[in-house]
Amino acid sequence: MSYDTNNIFARILRSEIPCKKAYEDDHVLAFHDIHPQAPTHILVIPKGAYVSAADFGAHASDAEIAAFTRAVSRIAAEAGVEGSGYRLISNHGPDSHQEVPHYHVHILGGRPLGRLVTPP
Ligand code: AMP
């Protein structure tokens, strides 16, 4: 799947759409989800143009991957959910219900989250 430069997170990265920023560095931006599913619901995205986890894992540089992984841990800690616990989710492709085709990790926490997958 090719990268859609007009996806909503690309537009946030270009500051065409506002976001409630939680963190930023050279490789990473994080912001609060517009429809939070938990008291803490932060989206972490790379600044590079990657469609999903598959694209990021296959094509991002070591520096981008390291920065992203370290940022996720740091953002969760700064959000105050390291002690109580949190869940990381990244959707790839149709079965996952990925809506925005720019790689992102959801950090969810601040309440008991239950089992990972709801039975069909
Ligand atoms: P996914 O289904 O994994 O692609 O998740 C996309 C997420 O992006 C959803 O949780 C949406 O609520 C969230 N979202 C969509 N538009 C925005 C926006 N403008 N600002 C913040 N979060 C957004």
mmCIF file of N, CA and C and ligand atoms in Angstrom:
data_model
loop_
_atom_site.group_PDB
_atom_site.id
_atom_site.type_symbol
_atom_site.label_atom_id
_atom_site.label_comp_id
_atom_site.label_asym_id
_atom_site.label_seq_id
_atom_site.Cartn_x
_atom_site.Cartn_y
_atom_site.Cartn_z
ATOM 1 N N MET A 1 0.862 -1.197 0.000
ATOM 2 C CA MET A 1 0.000 0.000 0.000
ATOM 3 C C MET A 1 0.895 1.244 0.000
ATOM 4 N N SER A 2 0.631 2.166 -0.920
ATOM 5 C CA SER A 2 1.446 3.379 -0.959
ATOM 6 C C SER A 2 0.931 4.391 0.068
ATOM 7 N N TYR A 3 1.824 5.266 0.458
ATOM 8 C CA TYR A 3 1.503 6.237 1.512
ATOM 9 C C TYR A 3 0.642 7.372 0.952
ATOM 10 N N ASP A 4 -0.453 7.649 1.638
ATOM 11 C CA ASP A 4 -1.361 8.741 1.263
ATOM 12 C C ASP A 4 -0.920 10.021 1.993
ATOM 13 N N THR A 5 -0.342 10.945 1.250
ATOM 14 C CA THR A 5 0.211 12.149 1.885
ATOM 15 C C THR A 5 -0.878 13.069 2.458
ATOM 16 N N ASN A 6 -2.133 12.765 2.168
ATOM 17 C CA ASN A 6 -3.223 13.588 2.720
ATOM 18 C C ASN A 6 -3.955 12.919 3.872
ATOM 19 N N ASN A 7 -3.393 11.820 4.406
ATOM 20 C CA ASN A 7 -4.047 11.226 5.572
ATOM 21 C C ASN A 7 -3.984 12.206 6.749
ATOM 22 N N ILE A 8 -4.885 12.004 7.703
ATOM 23 C CA ILE A 8 -5.085 13.022 8.747
ATOM 24 C C ILE A 8 -3.839 13.234 9.610
ATOM 25 N N PHE A 9 -3.052 12.189 9.826
ATOM 26 C CA PHE A 9 -1.855 12.367 10.660
ATOM 27 C C PHE A 9 -0.751 13.092 9.873
ATOM 28 N N ALA A 10 -0.694 12.873 8.567
ATOM 29 C CA ALA A 10 0.238 13.652 7.737
ATOM 30 C C ALA A 10 -0.125 15.134 7.817
ATOM 31 N N ARG A 11 -1.416 15.412 7.838
ATOM 32 C CA ARG A 11 -1.859 16.807 7.922
ATOM 33 C C ARG A 11 -1.560 17.395 9.294
ATOM 34 N N ILE A 12 -1.659 16.579 10.341
ATOM 35 C CA ILE A 12 -1.257 17.053 11.678
ATOM 36 C C ILE A 12 0.242 17.352 11.676
ATOM 37 N N LEU A 13 1.036 16.482 11.062
ATOM 38 C CA LEU A 13 2.494 16.707 11.021
ATOM 39 C C LEU A 13 2.837 17.993 10.276
ATOM 40 N N ARG A 14 2.037 18.347 9.280
ATOM 41 C CA ARG A 14 2.278 19.589 8.526
ATOM 42 C C ARG A 14 1.608 20.793 9.198
ATOM 43 N N SER A 15 1.024 20.582 10.386
ATOM 44 C CA SER A 15 0.336 21.644 11.154
ATOM 45 C C SER A 15 -0.865 22.222 10.400
ATOM 46 N N GLU A 16 -1.437 21.418 9.502
ATOM 47 C CA GLU A 16 -2.661 21.856 8.815
ATOM 48 C C GLU A 16 -3.892 21.620 9.685
ATOM 49 N N ILE A 17 -3.757 20.680 10.620
ATOM 50 C CA ILE A 17 -4.818 20.341 11.564
ATOM 51 C C ILE A 17 -4.198 20.402 12.953
ATOM 52 N N PRO A 18 -4.914 20.976 13.941
ATOM 53 C CA PRO A 18 -4.329 21.054 15.276
ATOM 54 C C PRO A 18 -4.358 19.696 15.988
ATOM 55 N N CYS A 19 -3.514 19.582 16.994
ATOM 56 C CA CYS A 19 -3.562 18.403 17.858
ATOM 57 C C CYS A 19 -3.202 18.845 19.260
ATOM 58 N N LYS A 20 -3.573 18.006 20.220
ATOM 59 C CA LYS A 20 -3.203 18.262 21.613
ATOM 60 C C LYS A 20 -1.918 17.483 21.876
ATOM 61 N N LYS A 21 -0.799 18.187 21.700
ATOM 62 C CA LYS A 21 0.502 17.534 21.692
ATOM 63 C C LYS A 21 0.889 17.020 23.080
ATOM 64 N N ALA A 22 1.441 15.805 23.106
ATOM 65 C CA ALA A 22 1.941 15.225 24.357
ATOM 66 C C ALA A 22 3.460 15.151 24.363
ATOM 67 N N TYR A 23 4.076 15.065 23.167
ATOM 68 C CA TYR A 23 5.526 14.870 23.093
ATOM 69 C C TYR A 23 5.977 15.120 21.661
ATOM 70 N N GLU A 24 7.192 15.620 21.507
ATOM 71 C CA GLU A 24 7.774 15.756 20.170
ATOM 72 C C GLU A 24 9.284 15.700 20.258
ATOM 73 N N ASP A 25 9.905 15.009 19.321
ATOM 74 C CA ASP A 25 11.356 15.108 19.133
ATOM 75 C C ASP A 25 11.640 15.057 17.629
ATOM 76 N N ASP A 26 12.883 14.837 17.252
ATOM 77 C CA ASP A 26 13.240 14.896 15.821
ATOM 78 C C ASP A 26 12.503 13.863 14.980
ATOM 79 N N HIS A 27 12.181 12.717 15.581
ATOM 80 C CA HIS A 27 11.608 11.597 14.814
ATOM 81 C C HIS A 27 10.159 11.281 15.151
ATOM 82 N N VAL A 28 9.657 11.856 16.229
ATOM 83 C CA VAL A 28 8.392 11.376 16.806
ATOM 84 C C VAL A 28 7.489 12.538 17.197
ATOM 85 N N LEU A 29 6.175 12.344 16.990
ATOM 86 C CA LEU A 29 5.164 13.259 17.537
ATOM 87 C C LEU A 29 4.133 12.405 18.270
ATOM 88 N N ALA A 30 3.655 12.896 19.407
ATOM 89 C CA ALA A 30 2.580 12.205 20.136
ATOM 90 C C ALA A 30 1.524 13.222 20.518
ATOM 91 N N PHE A 31 0.273 12.777 20.440
ATOM 92 C CA PHE A 31 -0.843 13.668 20.749
ATOM 93 C C PHE A 31 -2.000 12.848 21.285
ATOM 94 N N HIS A 32 -2.916 13.533 21.953
ATOM 95 C CA HIS A 32 -4.047 12.851 22.569
ATOM 96 C C HIS A 32 -5.089 12.485 21.505
ATOM 97 N N ASP A 33 -5.616 11.249 21.623
ATOM 98 C CA ASP A 33 -6.629 10.787 20.673
ATOM 99 C C ASP A 33 -7.882 11.663 20.790
ATOM 100 N N ILE A 34 -8.471 11.987 19.666
ATOM 101 C CA ILE A 34 -9.628 12.883 19.648
ATOM 102 C C ILE A 34 -10.882 12.194 20.207
ATOM 103 N N HIS A 35 -10.911 10.874 20.187
ATOM 104 C CA HIS A 35 -12.020 10.095 20.764
ATOM 105 C C HIS A 35 -11.444 9.090 21.760
ATOM 106 N N PRO A 36 -11.050 9.572 22.932
ATOM 107 C CA PRO A 36 -10.319 8.700 23.864
ATOM 108 C C PRO A 36 -11.152 7.508 24.326
ATOM 109 N N GLN A 37 -10.505 6.346 24.349
ATOM 110 C CA GLN A 37 -11.146 5.101 24.802
ATOM 111 C C GLN A 37 -10.786 4.770 26.249
ATOM 112 N N ALA A 38 -9.969 5.593 26.867
ATOM 113 C CA ALA A 38 -9.536 5.392 28.246
ATOM 114 C C ALA A 38 -9.075 6.757 28.762
ATOM 115 N N PRO A 39 -8.936 6.912 30.091
ATOM 116 C CA PRO A 39 -8.492 8.211 30.622
ATOM 117 C C PRO A 39 -7.181 8.695 29.998
ATOM 118 N N THR A 40 -6.275 7.773 29.754
ATOM 119 C CA THR A 40 -5.075 8.085 28.957
ATOM 120 C C THR A 40 -5.204 7.398 27.616
ATOM 121 N N HIS A 41 -5.202 8.186 26.561
ATOM 122 C CA HIS A 41 -5.231 7.611 25.203
ATOM 123 C C HIS A 41 -4.409 8.536 24.307
ATOM 124 N N ILE A 42 -3.172 8.147 24.135
ATOM 125 C CA ILE A 42 -2.208 8.961 23.380
ATOM 126 C C ILE A 42 -1.801 8.185 22.139
ATOM 127 N N LEU A 43 -1.684 8.895 21.033
ATOM 128 C CA LEU A 43 -1.210 8.318 19.778
ATOM 129 C C LEU A 43 0.230 8.763 19.546
ATOM 130 N N VAL A 44 1.093 7.806 19.265
ATOM 131 C CA VAL A 44 2.497 8.098 18.993
ATOM 132 C C VAL A 44 2.752 7.783 17.526
ATOM 133 N N ILE A 45 3.293 8.755 16.795
ATOM 134 C CA ILE A 45 3.527 8.551 15.358
ATOM 135 C C ILE A 45 4.965 8.940 15.006
ATOM 136 N N PRO A 46 5.546 8.229 14.032
ATOM 137 C CA PRO A 46 6.842 8.684 13.509
ATOM 138 C C PRO A 46 6.612 9.885 12.588
ATOM 139 N N LYS A 47 7.611 10.723 12.460
ATOM 140 C CA LYS A 47 7.495 11.854 11.528
ATOM 141 C C LYS A 47 7.675 11.406 10.077
ATOM 142 N N GLY A 48 8.315 10.258 9.892
ATOM 143 C CA GLY A 48 8.484 9.721 8.545
ATOM 144 C C GLY A 48 7.186 9.165 8.008
ATOM 145 N N ALA A 49 7.133 9.015 6.676
ATOM 146 C CA ALA A 49 5.917 8.584 5.984
ATOM 147 C C ALA A 49 5.864 7.060 5.907
ATOM 148 N N TYR A 50 5.271 6.426 6.924
ATOM 149 C CA TYR A 50 5.112 4.973 6.962
ATOM 150 C C TYR A 50 3.641 4.642 7.162
ATOM 151 N N VAL A 51 3.140 3.676 6.399
ATOM 152 C CA VAL A 51 1.708 3.365 6.401
ATOM 153 C C VAL A 51 1.281 2.674 7.691
ATOM 154 N N SER A 52 2.122 1.761 8.177
ATOM 155 C CA SER A 52 1.703 0.930 9.306
ATOM 156 C C SER A 52 2.925 0.305 9.950
ATOM 157 N N ALA A 53 2.673 -0.537 10.951
ATOM 158 C CA ALA A 53 3.769 -1.230 11.633
ATOM 159 C C ALA A 53 4.597 -2.050 10.645
ATOM 160 N N ALA A 54 3.935 -2.658 9.687
ATOM 161 C CA ALA A 54 4.662 -3.487 8.719
ATOM 162 C C ALA A 54 5.648 -2.642 7.923
ATOM 163 N N ASP A 55 5.181 -1.508 7.427
ATOM 164 C CA ASP A 55 6.019 -0.593 6.642
ATOM 165 C C ASP A 55 7.149 -0.028 7.510
ATOM 166 N N PHE A 56 6.799 0.382 8.724
ATOM 167 C CA PHE A 56 7.804 0.988 9.616
ATOM 168 C C PHE A 56 8.893 -0.030 9.947
ATOM 169 N N GLY A 57 8.479 -1.238 10.352
ATOM 170 C CA GLY A 57 9.455 -2.265 10.725
ATOM 171 C C GLY A 57 10.358 -2.663 9.577
ATOM 172 N N ALA A 58 9.817 -2.630 8.357
ATOM 173 C CA ALA A 58 10.603 -3.060 7.193
ATOM 174 C C ALA A 58 11.498 -1.947 6.652
ATOM 175 N N HIS A 59 11.053 -0.693 6.757
ATOM 176 C CA HIS A 59 11.739 0.371 6.003
ATOM 177 C C HIS A 59 12.298 1.527 6.828
ATOM 178 N N ALA A 60 11.894 1.696 8.071
ATOM 179 C CA ALA A 60 12.430 2.803 8.865
ATOM 180 C C ALA A 60 13.892 2.540 9.214
ATOM 181 N N SER A 61 14.622 3.618 9.448
ATOM 182 C CA SER A 61 16.030 3.488 9.835
ATOM 183 C C SER A 61 16.128 3.019 11.292
ATOM 184 N N ASP A 62 17.320 2.513 11.631
ATOM 185 C CA ASP A 62 17.535 2.101 13.026
ATOM 186 C C ASP A 62 17.307 3.282 13.968
ATOM 187 N N ALA A 63 17.723 4.476 13.550
ATOM 188 C CA ALA A 63 17.566 5.663 14.406
ATOM 189 C C ALA A 63 16.089 5.974 14.634
ATOM 190 N N GLU A 64 15.301 5.853 13.567
ATOM 191 C CA GLU A 64 13.852 6.112 13.713
ATOM 192 C C GLU A 64 13.198 5.085 14.634
ATOM 193 N N ILE A 65 13.575 3.828 14.455
ATOM 194 C CA ILE A 65 12.963 2.766 15.264
ATOM 195 C C ILE A 65 13.372 2.917 16.724
ATOM 196 N N ALA A 66 14.633 3.221 16.961
ATOM 197 C CA ALA A 66 15.086 3.403 18.343
ATOM 198 C C ALA A 66 14.387 4.596 18.982
ATOM 199 N N ALA A 67 14.329 5.695 18.257
ATOM 200 C CA ALA A 67 13.693 6.901 18.805
ATOM 201 C C ALA A 67 12.222 6.643 19.118
ATOM 202 N N PHE A 68 11.559 5.909 18.218
ATOM 203 C CA PHE A 68 10.131 5.653 18.406
ATOM 204 C C PHE A 68 9.899 4.782 19.635
ATOM 205 N N THR A 69 10.670 3.718 19.744
ATOM 206 C CA THR A 69 10.488 2.791 20.874
ATOM 207 C C THR A 69 10.773 3.491 22.196
ATOM 208 N N ARG A 70 11.837 4.264 22.230
ATOM 209 C CA ARG A 70 12.160 4.988 23.475
ATOM 210 C C ARG A 70 11.092 6.029 23.786
ATOM 211 N N ALA A 71 10.567 6.678 22.761
ATOM 212 C CA ALA A 71 9.549 7.703 22.981
ATOM 213 C C ALA A 71 8.280 7.097 23.565
ATOM 214 N N VAL A 72 7.859 5.942 23.057
ATOM 215 C CA VAL A 72 6.631 5.311 23.574
ATOM 216 C C VAL A 72 6.772 5.071 25.078
ATOM 217 N N SER A 73 7.880 4.500 25.496
ATOM 218 C CA SER A 73 8.080 4.239 26.927
ATOM 219 C C SER A 73 8.097 5.533 27.728
ATOM 220 N N ARG A 74 8.778 6.522 27.209
ATOM 221 C CA ARG A 74 8.883 7.799 27.917
ATOM 222 C C ARG A 74 7.525 8.495 28.033
ATOM 223 N N ILE A 75 6.767 8.489 26.967
ATOM 224 C CA ILE A 75 5.458 9.156 26.965
ATOM 225 C C ILE A 75 4.524 8.472 27.968
ATOM 226 N N ALA A 76 4.539 7.147 27.988
ATOM 227 C CA ALA A 76 3.692 6.417 28.946
ATOM 228 C C ALA A 76 4.091 6.774 30.376
ATOM 229 N N ALA A 77 5.380 6.832 30.628
ATOM 230 C CA ALA A 77 5.842 7.177 31.980
ATOM 231 C C ALA A 77 5.414 8.601 32.330
ATOM 232 N N GLU A 78 5.598 9.521 31.384
ATOM 233 C CA GLU A 78 5.236 10.916 31.652
ATOM 234 C C GLU A 78 3.725 11.095 31.804
ATOM 235 N N ALA A 79 2.943 10.213 31.194
ATOM 236 C CA ALA A 79 1.487 10.268 31.337
ATOM 237 C C ALA A 79 1.035 9.699 32.685
ATOM 238 N N GLY A 80 1.963 9.057 33.396
ATOM 239 C CA GLY A 80 1.652 8.590 34.742
ATOM 240 C C GLY A 80 1.023 7.211 34.808
ATOM 241 N N VAL A 81 1.145 6.417 33.745
ATOM 242 C CA VAL A 81 0.490 5.114 33.735
ATOM 243 C C VAL A 81 1.471 3.937 33.819
ATOM 244 N N GLU A 82 2.758 4.235 34.032
ATOM 245 C CA GLU A 82 3.713 3.130 34.092
ATOM 246 C C GLU A 82 3.429 2.224 35.293
ATOM 247 N N GLY A 83 3.077 2.823 36.419
ATOM 248 C CA GLY A 83 2.813 2.035 37.618
ATOM 249 C C GLY A 83 1.515 1.256 37.538
ATOM 250 N N SER A 84 0.462 1.906 37.089
ATOM 251 C CA SER A 84 -0.863 1.270 37.035
ATOM 252 C C SER A 84 -0.998 0.332 35.838
ATOM 253 N N GLY A 85 -0.234 0.583 34.822
ATOM 254 C CA GLY A 85 -0.250 -0.280 33.645
ATOM 255 C C GLY A 85 -0.859 0.392 32.436
ATOM 256 N N TYR A 86 -0.436 -0.078 31.285
ATOM 257 C CA TYR A 86 -0.978 0.470 30.038
ATOM 258 C C TYR A 86 -0.913 -0.576 28.939
ATOM 259 N N ARG A 87 -1.629 -0.315 27.877
ATOM 260 C CA ARG A 87 -1.667 -1.212 26.719
ATOM 261 C C ARG A 87 -1.200 -0.452 25.494
ATOM 262 N N LEU A 88 -0.364 -1.101 24.702
ATOM 263 C CA LEU A 88 0.051 -0.555 23.407
ATOM 264 C C LEU A 88 -0.673 -1.322 22.312
ATOM 265 N N ILE A 89 -1.286 -0.571 21.394
ATOM 266 C CA ILE A 89 -1.977 -1.195 20.258
ATOM 267 C C ILE A 89 -1.513 -0.500 18.988
ATOM 268 N N SER A 90 -1.243 -1.307 17.966
ATOM 269 C CA SER A 90 -0.979 -0.750 16.642
ATOM 270 C C SER A 90 -1.713 -1.592 15.624
ATOM 271 N N ASN A 91 -2.603 -0.984 14.898
ATOM 272 C CA ASN A 91 -3.405 -1.688 13.913
ATOM 273 C C ASN A 91 -2.733 -1.649 12.543
ATOM 274 N N HIS A 92 -2.722 -2.799 11.881
ATOM 275 C CA HIS A 92 -2.195 -2.885 10.516
ATOM 276 C C HIS A 92 -3.231 -3.574 9.643
ATOM 277 N N GLY A 93 -3.748 -2.868 8.675
ATOM 278 C CA GLY A 93 -4.581 -3.496 7.652
ATOM 279 C C GLY A 93 -6.034 -3.703 8.037
ATOM 280 N N PRO A 94 -6.821 -4.207 7.071
ATOM 281 C CA PRO A 94 -8.282 -4.255 7.201
ATOM 282 C C PRO A 94 -8.802 -5.039 8.401
ATOM 283 N N ASP A 95 -8.264 -6.230 8.687
ATOM 284 C CA ASP A 95 -8.807 -7.025 9.796
ATOM 285 C C ASP A 95 -8.621 -6.319 11.133
ATOM 286 N N SER A 96 -7.627 -5.467 11.225
ATOM 287 C CA SER A 96 -7.356 -4.751 12.481
ATOM 288 C C SER A 96 -8.253 -3.534 12.643
ATOM 289 N N HIS A 97 -8.927 -3.141 11.583
ATOM 290 C CA HIS A 97 -9.733 -1.915 11.558
ATOM 291 C C HIS A 97 -8.849 -0.665 11.641
ATOM 292 N N GLN A 98 -7.684 -0.709 11.016
ATOM 293 C CA GLN A 98 -6.853 0.497 10.929
ATOM 294 C C GLN A 98 -7.597 1.556 10.128
ATOM 295 N N GLU A 99 -7.761 2.731 10.737
ATOM 296 C CA GLU A 99 -8.506 3.811 10.078
ATOM 297 C C GLU A 99 -7.583 4.845 9.445
ATOM 298 N N VAL A 100 -6.487 5.127 10.112
ATOM 299 C CA VAL A 100 -5.588 6.177 9.615
ATOM 300 C C VAL A 100 -4.315 5.516 9.084
ATOM 301 N N PRO A 101 -4.026 5.673 7.776
ATOM 302 C CA PRO A 101 -2.902 4.957 7.171
ATOM 303 C C PRO A 101 -1.558 5.657 7.335
ATOM 304 N N HIS A 102 -1.269 6.040 8.571
ATOM 305 C CA HIS A 102 0.063 6.502 8.967
ATOM 306 C C HIS A 102 0.371 5.758 10.263
ATOM 307 N N TYR A 103 1.516 5.067 10.298
ATOM 308 C CA TYR A 103 1.845 4.224 11.457
ATOM 309 C C TYR A 103 1.641 4.961 12.770
ATOM 310 N N HIS A 104 0.959 4.309 13.698
ATOM 311 C CA HIS A 104 0.780 4.891 15.036
ATOM 312 C C HIS A 104 0.617 3.791 16.057
ATOM 313 N N VAL A 105 1.036 4.121 17.268
ATOM 314 C CA VAL A 105 0.812 3.251 18.423
ATOM 315 C C VAL A 105 -0.113 3.985 19.376
ATOM 316 N N HIS A 106 -1.161 3.280 19.807
ATOM 317 C CA HIS A 106 -2.057 3.814 20.834
ATOM 318 C C HIS A 106 -1.470 3.445 22.197
ATOM 319 N N ILE A 107 -1.367 4.414 23.087
ATOM 320 C CA ILE A 107 -1.072 4.135 24.500
ATOM 321 C C ILE A 107 -2.377 4.333 25.261
ATOM 322 N N LEU A 108 -2.861 3.250 25.857
ATOM 323 C CA LEU A 108 -4.135 3.288 26.587
ATOM 324 C C LEU A 108 -3.883 2.939 28.042
ATOM 325 N N GLY A 109 -4.466 3.704 28.947
ATOM 326 C CA GLY A 109 -4.307 3.403 30.363
ATOM 327 C C GLY A 109 -5.194 4.284 31.206
ATOM 328 N N GLY A 110 -5.019 4.149 32.522
ATOM 329 C CA GLY A 110 -5.792 4.978 33.450
ATOM 330 C C GLY A 110 -7.038 4.291 33.969
ATOM 331 N N ARG A 111 -7.300 3.075 33.497
ATOM 332 C CA ARG A 111 -8.393 2.250 34.035
ATOM 333 C C ARG A 111 -8.080 0.799 33.672
ATOM 334 N N PRO A 112 -8.728 -0.160 34.386
ATOM 335 C CA PRO A 112 -8.540 -1.559 33.973
ATOM 336 C C PRO A 112 -9.088 -1.749 32.558
ATOM 337 N N LEU A 113 -8.304 -2.345 31.690
ATOM 338 C CA LEU A 113 -8.644 -2.395 30.265
ATOM 339 C C LEU A 113 -9.301 -3.706 29.828
ATOM 340 N N GLY A 114 -9.375 -4.678 30.712
ATOM 341 C CA GLY A 114 -10.022 -5.930 30.341
ATOM 342 C C GLY A 114 -9.162 -6.761 29.409
ATOM 343 N N ARG A 115 -9.795 -7.782 28.849
ATOM 344 C CA ARG A 115 -9.052 -8.675 27.958
ATOM 345 C C ARG A 115 -8.732 -7.973 26.647
ATOM 346 N N LEU A 116 -7.720 -8.482 25.969
ATOM 347 C CA LEU A 116 -7.211 -7.789 24.784
ATOM 348 C C LEU A 116 -8.218 -7.745 23.645
ATOM 349 N N VAL A 117 -8.806 -8.885 23.303
ATOM 350 C CA VAL A 117 -9.683 -8.932 22.133
ATOM 351 C C VAL A 117 -11.071 -9.364 22.574
ATOM 352 N N THR A 118 -12.075 -8.600 22.162
ATOM 353 C CA THR A 118 -13.456 -8.954 22.457
ATOM 354 C C THR A 118 -13.863 -10.128 21.572
ATOM 355 N N PRO A 119 -14.470 -11.201 22.138
ATOM 356 C CA PRO A 119 -14.893 -12.319 21.284
ATOM 357 C C PRO A 119 -15.881 -11.865 20.221
ATOM 358 N N PRO A 120 -15.852 -12.491 19.027
ATOM 359 C CA PRO A 120 -16.772 -12.084 17.942
ATOM 360 C C PRO A 120 -18.223 -12.404 18.296
HETATM 361 P P1 AMP B 1 -6.698 3.365 14.057
HETATM 362 O O1 AMP B 1 -8.045 2.723 13.992
HETATM 363 O O2 AMP B 1 -5.680 2.504 14.787
HETATM 364 O O3 AMP B 1 -6.209 3.818 12.707
HETATM 365 O O4 AMP B 1 -6.857 4.617 14.995
HETATM 366 C C1 AMP B 1 -6.973 5.940 14.535
HETATM 367 C C2 AMP B 1 -7.233 6.802 15.734
HETATM 368 O O5 AMP B 1 -7.039 8.152 15.355
HETATM 369 C C3 AMP B 1 -8.639 6.698 16.323
HETATM 370 O O6 AMP B 1 -8.562 6.297 17.689
HETATM 371 C C4 AMP B 1 -9.196 8.127 16.173
HETATM 372 O O7 AMP B 1 -10.003 8.528 17.263
HETATM 373 C C5 AMP B 1 -7.914 8.941 16.097
HETATM 374 N N1 AMP B 1 -8.028 10.227 15.404
HETATM 375 C C6 AMP B 1 -8.589 10.477 14.198
HETATM 376 N N2 AMP B 1 -8.463 11.770 13.873
HETATM 377 C C7 AMP B 1 -7.801 12.366 14.890
HETATM 378 C C8 AMP B 1 -7.363 13.685 15.152
HETATM 379 N N3 AMP B 1 -7.575 14.709 14.279
HETATM 380 N N4 AMP B 1 -6.718 13.950 16.305
HETATM 381 C C9 AMP B 1 -6.486 12.956 17.187
HETATM 382 N N5 AMP B 1 -6.863 11.672 17.003
HETATM 383 C C10 AMP B 1 -7.518 11.380 15.874
#
